[in-house]
Coordinates of C-alpha atoms in Angstrom, one line a residue:
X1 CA 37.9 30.1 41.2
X2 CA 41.4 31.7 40.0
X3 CA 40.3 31.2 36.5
X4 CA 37.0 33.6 36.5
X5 CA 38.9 36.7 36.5
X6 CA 38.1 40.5 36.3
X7 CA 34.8 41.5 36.6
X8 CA 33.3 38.7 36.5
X9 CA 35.4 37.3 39.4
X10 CA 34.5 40.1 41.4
X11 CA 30.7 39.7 41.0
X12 CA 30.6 35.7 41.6
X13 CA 32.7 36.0 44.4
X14 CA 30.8 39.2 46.1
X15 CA 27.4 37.0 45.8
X16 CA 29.3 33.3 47.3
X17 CA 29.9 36.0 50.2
X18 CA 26.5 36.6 50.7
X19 CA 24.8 33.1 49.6
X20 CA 27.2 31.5 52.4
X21 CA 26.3 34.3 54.7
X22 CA 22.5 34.1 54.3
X23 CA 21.5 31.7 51.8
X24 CA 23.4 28.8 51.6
X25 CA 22.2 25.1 50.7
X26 CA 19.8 24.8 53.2
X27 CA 17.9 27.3 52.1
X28 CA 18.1 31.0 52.3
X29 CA 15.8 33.6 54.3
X30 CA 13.9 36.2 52.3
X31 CA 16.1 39.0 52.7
X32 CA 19.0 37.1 51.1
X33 CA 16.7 35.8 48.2
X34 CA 17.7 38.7 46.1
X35 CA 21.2 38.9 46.1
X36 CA 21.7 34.9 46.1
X37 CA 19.3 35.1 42.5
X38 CA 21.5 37.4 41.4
X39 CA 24.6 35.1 41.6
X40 CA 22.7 32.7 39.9
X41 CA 22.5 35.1 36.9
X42 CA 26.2 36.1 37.1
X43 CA 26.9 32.3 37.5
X44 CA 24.8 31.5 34.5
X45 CA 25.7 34.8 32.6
X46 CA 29.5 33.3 32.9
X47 CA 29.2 29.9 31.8
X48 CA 27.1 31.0 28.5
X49 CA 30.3 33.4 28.3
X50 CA 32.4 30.6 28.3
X51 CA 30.0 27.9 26.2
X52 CA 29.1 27.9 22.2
X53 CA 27.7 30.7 20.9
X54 CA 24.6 31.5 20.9
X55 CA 22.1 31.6 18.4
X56 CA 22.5 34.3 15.5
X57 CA 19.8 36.7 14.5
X58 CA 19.4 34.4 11.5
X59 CA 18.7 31.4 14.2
X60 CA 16.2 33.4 15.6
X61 CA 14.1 34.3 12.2
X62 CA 14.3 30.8 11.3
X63 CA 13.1 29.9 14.6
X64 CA 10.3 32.1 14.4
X65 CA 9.7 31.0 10.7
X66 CA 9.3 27.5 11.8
X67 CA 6.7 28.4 14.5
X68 CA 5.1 30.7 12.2
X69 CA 4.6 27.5 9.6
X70 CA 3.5 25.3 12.4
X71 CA 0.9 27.4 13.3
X72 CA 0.0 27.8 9.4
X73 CA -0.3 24.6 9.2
X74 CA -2.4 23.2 12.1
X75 CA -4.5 26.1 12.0
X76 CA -7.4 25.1 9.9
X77 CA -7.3 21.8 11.3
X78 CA -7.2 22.6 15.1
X79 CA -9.8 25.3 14.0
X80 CA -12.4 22.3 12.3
X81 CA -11.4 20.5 15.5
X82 CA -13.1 23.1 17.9
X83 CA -15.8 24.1 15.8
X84 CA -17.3 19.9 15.8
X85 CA -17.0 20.6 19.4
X86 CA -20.3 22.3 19.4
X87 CA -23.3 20.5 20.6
X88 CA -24.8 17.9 23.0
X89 CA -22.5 15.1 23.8
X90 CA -23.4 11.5 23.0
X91 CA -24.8 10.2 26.3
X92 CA -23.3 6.4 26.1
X93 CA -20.0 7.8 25.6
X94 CA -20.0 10.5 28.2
X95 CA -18.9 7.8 31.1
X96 CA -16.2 6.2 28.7
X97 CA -14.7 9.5 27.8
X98 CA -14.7 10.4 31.6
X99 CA -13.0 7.4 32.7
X100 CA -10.5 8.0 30.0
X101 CA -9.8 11.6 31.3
X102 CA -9.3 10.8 34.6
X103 CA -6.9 7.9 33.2
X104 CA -4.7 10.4 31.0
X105 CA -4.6 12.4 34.4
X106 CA -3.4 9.6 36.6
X107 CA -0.8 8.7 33.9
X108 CA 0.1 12.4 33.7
X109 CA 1.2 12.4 37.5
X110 CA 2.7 9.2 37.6
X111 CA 5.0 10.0 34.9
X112 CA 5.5 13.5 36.8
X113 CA 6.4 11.1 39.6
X114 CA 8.7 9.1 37.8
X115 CA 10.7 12.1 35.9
X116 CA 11.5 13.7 39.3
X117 CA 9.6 16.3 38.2
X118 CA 12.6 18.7 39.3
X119 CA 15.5 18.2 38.3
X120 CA 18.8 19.4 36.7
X121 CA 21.2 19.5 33.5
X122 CA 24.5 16.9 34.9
X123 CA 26.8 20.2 35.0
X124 CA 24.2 22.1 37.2
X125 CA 23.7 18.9 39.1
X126 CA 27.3 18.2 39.6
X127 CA 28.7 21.8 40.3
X128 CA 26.3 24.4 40.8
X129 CA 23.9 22.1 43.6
X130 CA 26.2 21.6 46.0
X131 CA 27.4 25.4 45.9
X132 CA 26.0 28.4 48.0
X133 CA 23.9 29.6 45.6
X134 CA 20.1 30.3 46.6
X135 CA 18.1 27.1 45.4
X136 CA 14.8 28.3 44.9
X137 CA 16.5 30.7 42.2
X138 CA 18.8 27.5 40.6
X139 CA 15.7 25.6 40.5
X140 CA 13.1 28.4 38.7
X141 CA 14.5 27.2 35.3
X142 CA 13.2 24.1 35.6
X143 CA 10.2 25.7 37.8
X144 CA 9.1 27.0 34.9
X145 CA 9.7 24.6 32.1
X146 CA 7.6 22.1 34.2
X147 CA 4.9 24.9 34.7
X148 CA 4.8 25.1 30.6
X149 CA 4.6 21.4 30.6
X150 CA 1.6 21.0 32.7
X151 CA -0.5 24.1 30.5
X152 CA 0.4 21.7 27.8
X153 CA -0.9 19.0 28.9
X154 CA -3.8 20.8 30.7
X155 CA -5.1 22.2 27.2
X156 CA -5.0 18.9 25.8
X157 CA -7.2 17.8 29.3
X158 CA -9.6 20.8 28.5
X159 CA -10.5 20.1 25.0
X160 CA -11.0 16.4 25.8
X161 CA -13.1 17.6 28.6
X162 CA -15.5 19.5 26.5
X163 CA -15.5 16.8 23.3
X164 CA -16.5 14.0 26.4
X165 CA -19.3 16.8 27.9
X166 CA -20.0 18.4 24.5
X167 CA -20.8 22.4 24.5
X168 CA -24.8 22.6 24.0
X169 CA -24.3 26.7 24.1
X170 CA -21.9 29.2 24.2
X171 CA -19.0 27.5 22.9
X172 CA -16.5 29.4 23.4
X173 CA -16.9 30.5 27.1
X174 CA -17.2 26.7 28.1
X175 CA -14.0 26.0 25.7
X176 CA -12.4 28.5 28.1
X177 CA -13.8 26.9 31.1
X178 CA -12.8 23.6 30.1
X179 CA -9.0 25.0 29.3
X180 CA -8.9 26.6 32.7
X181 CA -10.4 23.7 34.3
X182 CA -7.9 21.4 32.6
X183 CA -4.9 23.8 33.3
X184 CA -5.6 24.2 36.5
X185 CA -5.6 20.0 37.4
X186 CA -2.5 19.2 35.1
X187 CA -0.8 22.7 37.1
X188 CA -2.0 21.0 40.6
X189 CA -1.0 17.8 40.2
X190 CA 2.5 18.4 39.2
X191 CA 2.9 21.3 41.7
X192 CA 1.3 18.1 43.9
X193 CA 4.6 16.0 42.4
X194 CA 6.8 18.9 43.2
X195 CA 5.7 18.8 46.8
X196 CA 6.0 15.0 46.9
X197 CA 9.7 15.5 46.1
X198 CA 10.0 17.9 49.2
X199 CA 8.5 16.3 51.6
X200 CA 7.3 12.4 52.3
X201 CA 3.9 13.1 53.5
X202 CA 3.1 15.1 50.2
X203 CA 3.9 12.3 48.7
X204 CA 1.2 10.0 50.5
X205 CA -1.1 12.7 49.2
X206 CA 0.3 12.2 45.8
X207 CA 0.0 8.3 45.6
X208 CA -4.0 9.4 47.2
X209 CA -4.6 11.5 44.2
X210 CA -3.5 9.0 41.4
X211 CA -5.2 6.2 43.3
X212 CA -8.1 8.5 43.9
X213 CA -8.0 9.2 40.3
X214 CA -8.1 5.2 38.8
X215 CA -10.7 5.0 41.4
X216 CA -13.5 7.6 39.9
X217 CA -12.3 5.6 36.7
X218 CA -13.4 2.9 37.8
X219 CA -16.7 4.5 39.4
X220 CA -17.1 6.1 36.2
X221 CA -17.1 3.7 33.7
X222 CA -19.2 1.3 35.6
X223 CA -22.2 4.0 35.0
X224 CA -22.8 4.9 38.9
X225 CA -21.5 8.3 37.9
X226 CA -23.7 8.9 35.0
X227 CA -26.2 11.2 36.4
X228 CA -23.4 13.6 37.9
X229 CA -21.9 13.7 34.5
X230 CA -25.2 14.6 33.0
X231 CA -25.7 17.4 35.2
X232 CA -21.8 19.0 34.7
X233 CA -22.7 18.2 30.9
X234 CA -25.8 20.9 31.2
X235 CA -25.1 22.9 34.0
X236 CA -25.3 26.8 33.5
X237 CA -22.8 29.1 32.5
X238 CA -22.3 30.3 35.6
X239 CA -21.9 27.0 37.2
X240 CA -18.6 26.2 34.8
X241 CA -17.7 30.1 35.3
X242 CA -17.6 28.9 39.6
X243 CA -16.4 25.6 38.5
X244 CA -12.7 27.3 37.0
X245 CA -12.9 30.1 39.5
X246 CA -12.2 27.1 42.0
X247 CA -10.7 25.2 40.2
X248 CA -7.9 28.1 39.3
X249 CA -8.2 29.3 42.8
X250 CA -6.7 25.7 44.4
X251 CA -3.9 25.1 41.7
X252 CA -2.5 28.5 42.7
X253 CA -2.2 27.6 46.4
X254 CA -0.7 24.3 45.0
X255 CA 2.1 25.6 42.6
X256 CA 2.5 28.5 45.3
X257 CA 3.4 26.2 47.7
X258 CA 5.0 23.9 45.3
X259 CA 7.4 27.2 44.5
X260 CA 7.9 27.8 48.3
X261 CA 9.2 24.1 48.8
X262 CA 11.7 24.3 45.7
X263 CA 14.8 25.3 48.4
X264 CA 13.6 22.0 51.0
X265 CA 14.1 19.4 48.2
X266 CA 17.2 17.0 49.6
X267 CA 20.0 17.2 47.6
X268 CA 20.1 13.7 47.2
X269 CA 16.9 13.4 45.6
X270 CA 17.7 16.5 42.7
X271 CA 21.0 14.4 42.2
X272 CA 19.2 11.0 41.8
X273 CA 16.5 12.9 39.2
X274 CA 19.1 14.7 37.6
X275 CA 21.2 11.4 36.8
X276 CA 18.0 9.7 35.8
X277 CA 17.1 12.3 32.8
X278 CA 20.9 12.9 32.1
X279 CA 20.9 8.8 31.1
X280 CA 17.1 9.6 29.3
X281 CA 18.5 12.5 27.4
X282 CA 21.6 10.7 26.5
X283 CA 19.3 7.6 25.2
X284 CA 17.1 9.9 22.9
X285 CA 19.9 12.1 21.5
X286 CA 21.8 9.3 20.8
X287 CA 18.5 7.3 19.2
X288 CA 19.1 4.5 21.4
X289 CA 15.5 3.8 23.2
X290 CA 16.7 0.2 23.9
X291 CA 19.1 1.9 26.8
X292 CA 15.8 3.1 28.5
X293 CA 14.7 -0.3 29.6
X294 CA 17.9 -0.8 30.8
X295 CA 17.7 2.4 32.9
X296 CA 14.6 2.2 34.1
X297 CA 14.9 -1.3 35.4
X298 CA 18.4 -0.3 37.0
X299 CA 16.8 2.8 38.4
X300 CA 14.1 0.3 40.4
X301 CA 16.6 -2.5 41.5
X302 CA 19.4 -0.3 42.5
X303 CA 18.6 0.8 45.8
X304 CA 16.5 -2.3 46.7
X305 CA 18.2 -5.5 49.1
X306 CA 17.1 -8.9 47.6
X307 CA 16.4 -11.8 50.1
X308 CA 18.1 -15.2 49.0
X309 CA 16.1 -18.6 48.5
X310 CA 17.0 -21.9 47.2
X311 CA 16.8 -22.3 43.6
X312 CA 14.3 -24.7 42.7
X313 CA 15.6 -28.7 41.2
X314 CA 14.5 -28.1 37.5
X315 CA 15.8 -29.1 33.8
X316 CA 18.5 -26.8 32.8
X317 CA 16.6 -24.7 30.3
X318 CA 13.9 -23.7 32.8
X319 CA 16.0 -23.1 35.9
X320 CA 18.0 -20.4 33.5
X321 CA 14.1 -19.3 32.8
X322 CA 13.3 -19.5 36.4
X323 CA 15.4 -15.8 37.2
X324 CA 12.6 -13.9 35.1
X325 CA 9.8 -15.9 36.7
X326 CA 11.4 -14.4 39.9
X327 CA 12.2 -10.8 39.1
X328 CA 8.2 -10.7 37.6
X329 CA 7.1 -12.0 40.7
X330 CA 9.4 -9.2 43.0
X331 CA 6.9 -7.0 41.4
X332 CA 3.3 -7.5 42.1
X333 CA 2.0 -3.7 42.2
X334 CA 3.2 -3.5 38.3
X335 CA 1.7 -7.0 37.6
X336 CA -1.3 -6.2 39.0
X337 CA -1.1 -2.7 37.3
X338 CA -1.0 -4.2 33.3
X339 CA -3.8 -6.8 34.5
X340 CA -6.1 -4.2 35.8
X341 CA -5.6 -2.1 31.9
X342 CA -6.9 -5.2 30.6
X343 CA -10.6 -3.5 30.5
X344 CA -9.0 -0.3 29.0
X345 CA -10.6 -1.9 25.3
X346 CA -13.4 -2.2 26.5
X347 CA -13.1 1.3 27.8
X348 CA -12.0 2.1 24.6
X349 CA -15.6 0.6 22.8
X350 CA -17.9 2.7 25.3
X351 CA -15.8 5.7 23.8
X352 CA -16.7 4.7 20.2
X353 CA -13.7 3.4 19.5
X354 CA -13.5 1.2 15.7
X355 CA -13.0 -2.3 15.7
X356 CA -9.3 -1.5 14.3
X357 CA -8.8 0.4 17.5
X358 CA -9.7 -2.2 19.7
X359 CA -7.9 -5.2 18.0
X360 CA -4.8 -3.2 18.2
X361 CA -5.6 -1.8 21.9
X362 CA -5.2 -5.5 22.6
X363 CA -2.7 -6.5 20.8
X364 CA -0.3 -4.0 22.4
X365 CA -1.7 -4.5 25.9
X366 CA -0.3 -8.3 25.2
X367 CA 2.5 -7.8 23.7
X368 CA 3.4 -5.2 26.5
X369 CA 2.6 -7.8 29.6
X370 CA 5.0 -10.2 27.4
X371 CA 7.6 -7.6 27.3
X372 CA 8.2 -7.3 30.6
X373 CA 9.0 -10.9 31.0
X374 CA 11.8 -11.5 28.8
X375 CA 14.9 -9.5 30.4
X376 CA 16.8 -12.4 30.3
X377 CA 16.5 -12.7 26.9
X378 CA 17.8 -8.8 26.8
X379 CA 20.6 -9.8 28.6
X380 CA 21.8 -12.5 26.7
X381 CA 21.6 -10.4 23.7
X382 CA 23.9 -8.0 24.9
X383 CA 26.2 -10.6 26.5
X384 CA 26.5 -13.2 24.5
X385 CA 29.5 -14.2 25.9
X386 CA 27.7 -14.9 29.4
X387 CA 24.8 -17.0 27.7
X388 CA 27.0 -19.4 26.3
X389 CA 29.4 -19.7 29.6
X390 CA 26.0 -21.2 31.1
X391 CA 26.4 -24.5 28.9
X392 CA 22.9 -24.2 27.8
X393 CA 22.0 -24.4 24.2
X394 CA 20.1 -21.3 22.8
X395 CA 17.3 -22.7 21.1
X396 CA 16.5 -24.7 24.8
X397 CA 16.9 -21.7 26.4
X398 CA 14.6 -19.6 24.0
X399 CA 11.9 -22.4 24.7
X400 CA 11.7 -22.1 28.3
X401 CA 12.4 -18.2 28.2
X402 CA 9.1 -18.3 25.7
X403 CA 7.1 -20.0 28.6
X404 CA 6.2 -16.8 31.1
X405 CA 5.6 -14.3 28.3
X406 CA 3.1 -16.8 26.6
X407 CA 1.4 -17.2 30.0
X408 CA 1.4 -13.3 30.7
X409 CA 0.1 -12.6 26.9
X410 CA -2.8 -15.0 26.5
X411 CA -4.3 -14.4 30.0
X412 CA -3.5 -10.7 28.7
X413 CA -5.2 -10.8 25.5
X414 CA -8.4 -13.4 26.9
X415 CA -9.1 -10.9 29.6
X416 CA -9.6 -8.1 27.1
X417 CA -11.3 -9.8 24.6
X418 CA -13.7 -11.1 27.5
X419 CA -14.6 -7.6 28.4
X420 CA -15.2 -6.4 24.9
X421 CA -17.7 -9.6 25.0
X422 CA -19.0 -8.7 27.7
X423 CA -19.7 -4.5 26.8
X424 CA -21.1 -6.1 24.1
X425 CA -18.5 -4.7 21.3
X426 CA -17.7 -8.1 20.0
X427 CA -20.3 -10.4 20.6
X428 CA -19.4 -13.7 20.8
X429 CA -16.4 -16.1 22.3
X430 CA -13.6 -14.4 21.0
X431 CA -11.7 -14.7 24.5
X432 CA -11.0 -17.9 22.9
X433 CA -8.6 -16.2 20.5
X434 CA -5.9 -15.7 23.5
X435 CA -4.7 -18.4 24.3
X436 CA -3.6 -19.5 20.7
X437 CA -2.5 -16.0 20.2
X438 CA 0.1 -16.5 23.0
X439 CA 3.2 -18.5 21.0
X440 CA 3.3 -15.7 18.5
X441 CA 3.1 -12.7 21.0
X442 CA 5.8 -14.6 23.0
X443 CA 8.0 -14.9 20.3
X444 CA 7.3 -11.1 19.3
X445 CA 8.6 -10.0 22.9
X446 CA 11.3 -12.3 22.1
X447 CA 12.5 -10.5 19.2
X448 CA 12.0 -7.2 20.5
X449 CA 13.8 -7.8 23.8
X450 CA 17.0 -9.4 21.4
X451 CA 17.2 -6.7 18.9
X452 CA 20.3 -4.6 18.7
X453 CA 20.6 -0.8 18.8
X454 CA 19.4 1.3 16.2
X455 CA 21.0 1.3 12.5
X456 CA 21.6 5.0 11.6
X457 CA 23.7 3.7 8.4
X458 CA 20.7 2.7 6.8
X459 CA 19.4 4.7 3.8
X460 CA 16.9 7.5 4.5
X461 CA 13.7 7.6 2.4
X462 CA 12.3 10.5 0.8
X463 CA 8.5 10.9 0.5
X464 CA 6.3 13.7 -0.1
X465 CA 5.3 13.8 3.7
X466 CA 8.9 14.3 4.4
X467 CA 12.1 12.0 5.0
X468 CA 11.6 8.6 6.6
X469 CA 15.1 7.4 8.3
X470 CA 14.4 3.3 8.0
X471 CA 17.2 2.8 10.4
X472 CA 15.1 3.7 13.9
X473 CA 11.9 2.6 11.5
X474 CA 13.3 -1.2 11.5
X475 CA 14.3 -0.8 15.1
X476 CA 10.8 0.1 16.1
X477 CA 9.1 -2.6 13.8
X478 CA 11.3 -5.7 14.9
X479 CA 8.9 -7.8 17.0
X480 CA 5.8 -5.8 16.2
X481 CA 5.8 -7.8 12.6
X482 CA 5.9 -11.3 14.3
X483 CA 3.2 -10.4 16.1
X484 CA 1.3 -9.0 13.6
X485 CA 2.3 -12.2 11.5
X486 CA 1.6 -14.8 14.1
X487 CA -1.6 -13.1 15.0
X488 CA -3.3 -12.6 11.1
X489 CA -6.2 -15.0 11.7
X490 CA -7.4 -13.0 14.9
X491 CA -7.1 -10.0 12.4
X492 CA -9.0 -11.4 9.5
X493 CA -11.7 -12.6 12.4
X494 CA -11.9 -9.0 13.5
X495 CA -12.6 -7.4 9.5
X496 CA -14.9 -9.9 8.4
X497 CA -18.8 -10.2 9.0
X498 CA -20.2 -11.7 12.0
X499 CA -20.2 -15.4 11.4
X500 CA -19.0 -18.7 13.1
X501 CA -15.6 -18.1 14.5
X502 CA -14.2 -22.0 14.8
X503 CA -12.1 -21.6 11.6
X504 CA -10.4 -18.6 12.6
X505 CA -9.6 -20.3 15.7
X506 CA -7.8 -23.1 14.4
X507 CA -5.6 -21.1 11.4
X508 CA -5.1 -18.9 14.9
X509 CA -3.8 -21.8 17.0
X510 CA -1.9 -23.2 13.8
X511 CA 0.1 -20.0 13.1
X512 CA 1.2 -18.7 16.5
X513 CA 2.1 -22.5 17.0
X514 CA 4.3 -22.2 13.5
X515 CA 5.5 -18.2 14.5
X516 CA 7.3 -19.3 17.5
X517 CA 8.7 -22.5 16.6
X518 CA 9.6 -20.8 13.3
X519 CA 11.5 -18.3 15.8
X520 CA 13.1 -20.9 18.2
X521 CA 14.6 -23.0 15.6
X522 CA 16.0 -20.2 13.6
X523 CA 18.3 -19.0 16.8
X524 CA 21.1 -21.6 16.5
X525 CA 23.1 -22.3 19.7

C-alpha cells in the first residue's frame, strides 16, 4: 500500500480498518455494511484514477447518438411487431409455442448455470476478492448487470408469451402482463442461479426447476396441457392483472434473497467463474471462438478423476479412434441431452415453422451431435507434431475418426425426420434420408473440428448493409459448406413437390458417400 499516497491513502486505509474490524471476507454484519461499501468506492474511485481515461463528453454524445439511431431504426419495426400481436391465437400452435417457451427458459437457466452467473473482472478476482472489503458491495456491479440481463431476456419471454396466447382484447394491458410475467420468471430463475452458487441445496432446487421446466415441455407439446392453455389464452383481465401481481410478488423474494446470499458465495467458486469468463472474454475479443471448445471441455474434465481400463485389441486406426468413443461415452447426461432435441423439429412444425426451417433445424441438430465426437480430430489439428509421433497415417486415421460422428449424425438426423413424419409435417419415409446423410455430416464435423483460427488479414467487404469482414465469415462457414454440399439431394427432396422419394435417396446416398471420401483422400499423411 505505500504507493496510494495522500488522500487517497488515508481513505483506503481508514475503511481496511473497519472492513477487517466488522466486515471482512466472511461477510460483514449490517452495521459495517456502510462503511465497507464505501471502501469499495474509494477502491474503485482509485484504480479508474490510475486506469485510461475515461470517456470524453464527445464519447458520450456519440454514445447517445448511436442509441438514439438504434431506437430510430427498430422502431417502426418493433412497433408492426406489437401491433400483429393483436387477436386470438391460432389454437394448433398454442401447445408448440408453449413448449418452446418453457424450452428458451430452461436454456436461459442452464446457461445462467454455466456462466457462474456471478462473477468477476481477473483484477477484481485476483486482488480485490481476497481483500477485506464488504462482498455484498464488490459483488453489486455484477448484481446488477445480471439483473439487466434477465429484464432482457424476460421481455423477449413476454412478447413470445403473448404472440403463443395471442391478445383477443385490451392489447396493451396484456402486453404489460405478459412483460411482467416474463420479467419476473427470467429475474427468478437467475436470482434462483445466484442462490445455487451460494449454497448446494439451492442448487438441487435449480437442477428441479430446469428439469421441471423440459418436463411441462414435454407435457405440453404432447397436447395434455391444451385445455389449461386455452383457458390462460382467454382468461379475464383481472386474472393476468393477479397472474403478474404473483408472479412479480415471488421473483422479489427470489432476487431479495439472491442479493442477501451475494457475501456467502465461497471464494473458490467466484474465482473458478471469474477464470472461466476471463478465458470467454479473452476468446471473443480476440475473435477466436475455436478457443471456447477448448475451454469449455477443459472446464468439465479438470476437476474430474478418470478410472483406468484396458484398451481394447483393435487395428491401429480405430484404437487411435477408440479415445473419442470413450470420452463420448464419459458423458451420458449430454448424450442423452442432444438425443432428446431430436423432436425439437417437429416442435418447430406444430409452431408453424416453413419447411426451410425444419430442414435446416435438422441439419444443425446433426451436425451438432457429430461435433461433439471429433475432439481428436481437434487435437491433432493443433498438434500436428503429436499425430504423426503415433505412426499412424492421416487419411487411416481420418477414416476411423469419421466412424462415431457418422453414427451420432444419422441416428441424429433419422430420429428427427421420423418425428416430422410422424406430426405429419413431412409425410412420408424421409427418416430414410439419415442414414445416407451421415458420410457427409461426418466429414462436415471433420472439417470444422480441423479448421484453424480465424483469418483477420483477409479483405473486408463493403456492402450497402454494412462491412462484411470474410476473415471470421470463412471461419464460421468451413464445415457448414460440406455439409450443405454432401447433403444437396435431401435439400432438393425437401423444395420439390410431393412425389416418390427413391431418386432422391440414391443421389443422397451417392454424394455423402463421394463428400467424405472426397475429404479423406484429400488429407495426405
Amino acid at each position: 500500500m505505500s504507493g496510494i499516497g495522500g488522500d487517497r491513502m488515508s481513505g483506503i486505509g481508514g475503511d481496511r480498518m473497519s472492513g477487517a474490524g466488522g466486515g471482512g471476507v466472511s461477510g460483514a454484519g449490517s452495521g459495517d455494511a456502510s462503511g465497507a461499501g464505501g471502501s469499495v468506492r474509494v477502491v474503485r474511485a482509485y484504480l479508474r484514477s490510475r486506469g485510461p481515461a475515461r470517456g470524453s463528453l464527445l464519447d458520450r454524445y456519440v454514445a447517445g447518438f448511436g442509441l438514439a439511431m438504434l431506437a430510430a431504426v427498430l422502431g417502426h419495426p418493433l412497433t408492426t411487431v406489437l401491433q400483429g400481436l393483436a387477436g386470438a391465437a391460432d389454437p394448433a400452435r398454442v401447445s408448440a409455442g408453449a413448449a418452446l417457451l418453457a424450452l428458451a427458459l430452461a436454456g436461459f437457466l442452464a446457461a445462467a448455470r454455466a456462466a457462474g452467473p456471478v462473477m468477476l473482472p481477473a483484477a477484481d478476482a485476483s486482488w480485490l476478492l481476497p481483500s477485506p472489503l464488504n462482498r455484498r458491495h464488490l459483488l453489486g456491479r455484477t448484481a446488477r448487470v445480471l439483473f439487466a440481463v434477465a429484464v432482457a431476456a424476460g421481455l423477449l419471454l413476454g412478447l413470445g408469451l403473448v404472440a403463443v396466447l395471442g391478445a383477443p382484447d385490451q392489447l396493451v394491458w396484456r402486453l404489460l402482463g405478459a412483460l411482467v410475467v416474463g420479467v419476473s420468471a427470467s429475474a427468478g430463475g437467475m436470482a434462483l442461479a445466484v442462490l445455487g452458487q451460494a449454497s448446494q441445496s439451492w442448487q438441487v432446487w435449480l437442477t428441479a426447476a430446469t428439469v421441471a421446466l423440459l418436463v411441462i415441455a414435454v407435457v405440453t407439446v404432447s397436447g395434455q396441457l391444451r385445455t389449461v392453455l386455452a383457458v390462460a389464452a382467454s382468461a379475464p383481465l383481472s386474472a393476468v392483472a393477479v397472474a403478474a401481481a404473483v408472479a412479480a410478488a415471488s421473483s422479489a423474494l427470489l432476487v431479495r434473497h439472491a442479493w442477501a446470499s451475494l457475501d456467502r458465495i465461497p471464494t473458490r467458486t467466484l474465482v473458478t467463474a471469474s477464470t472461466r469468463a476471463g478465458h470467454v472474454a479473452n476468446a471473443a475479443l480476440g475473435l477466436d471462438p475455436d478457443a471456447l471448445t477448448w475451454i469449455a471441455e477443459d472446464n468439465h474434465w479438470r476437476a474430474r478423476k478418470l478410472s483406468s481400463r484396458r484398451w481394447p485389441s483393435l487395428p491401429a486406426p480405430l484404437a487411435l479412434a477408440w479415445h473419442d468413443w470413450r470420452r463420448v461415452g464419459r458423458r451420458p447426461g449430454r448424450l442423452g441431452a442432444m438425443f432428446a432435441m431430436s423432436a425439437l423439429p417437429a416442435v418447430l412444425a406444430q409452431a408453424g415453422g416453413a419447411p426451410v426451417a425444419l430442414g435446416a433445424a435438422v441439419l444443425a441438430g446433426s451436425l451438432a451431435v457429430a461435433a461433439v465426437s471429433v475432439s481428436g480430430a481437434r487435437r491433432d489439428g493443433d498438434n500436428p507434431a503429436l499425430s504423426r509421433l503415433l505412426g499412424v497415417d492421416r487419411r487411416q486415421a481420418l477414416a476411423a475418426r469419421a466412424v462415431l460422428p457418422m453414427l451420432l449424425s444419422g441416428a441424429w438426423a433419422t430420429l428427427g425426420l421420423a418425428a416430422l413424419s410422424a406430426s405429419g409435417a413431412l409425410p412420408g419415409a424421409w427418416w430414410l434420408f439419415g442414414p445416407p446423410a451421415a458420410p457427409a455430416l461426418a466429414a462436415a464435423a471433420l472439417r470444422m473440428a480441423r479448421r484453424g483460427p480465424v483469418d483477420h488479414s483477409m479483405p473486408i467487404i463493403d456492402t450497402p448493409g454494412g462491412a462484411i469482414p470474410t476473415g471470421p465469415l470463412r471461419w464460421a462457414l468451413t464445415g457448414v459448406d460440406l455439409a450443405l454440399l454432401g447433403c444437396l439431394p435431401a435439400v432438393a427432396a425437401l423444395l420439390s413437390p410431393a412425389g416418390p422419394l427413391g431418386g432422391f435417396l440414391a443421389a443422397q446416398a451417392a454424394a455423402g458417400a463421394l463428400v467424405l471420401v472426397g475429404y479423406v483422400v484429400r488429407n495426405r499423411g
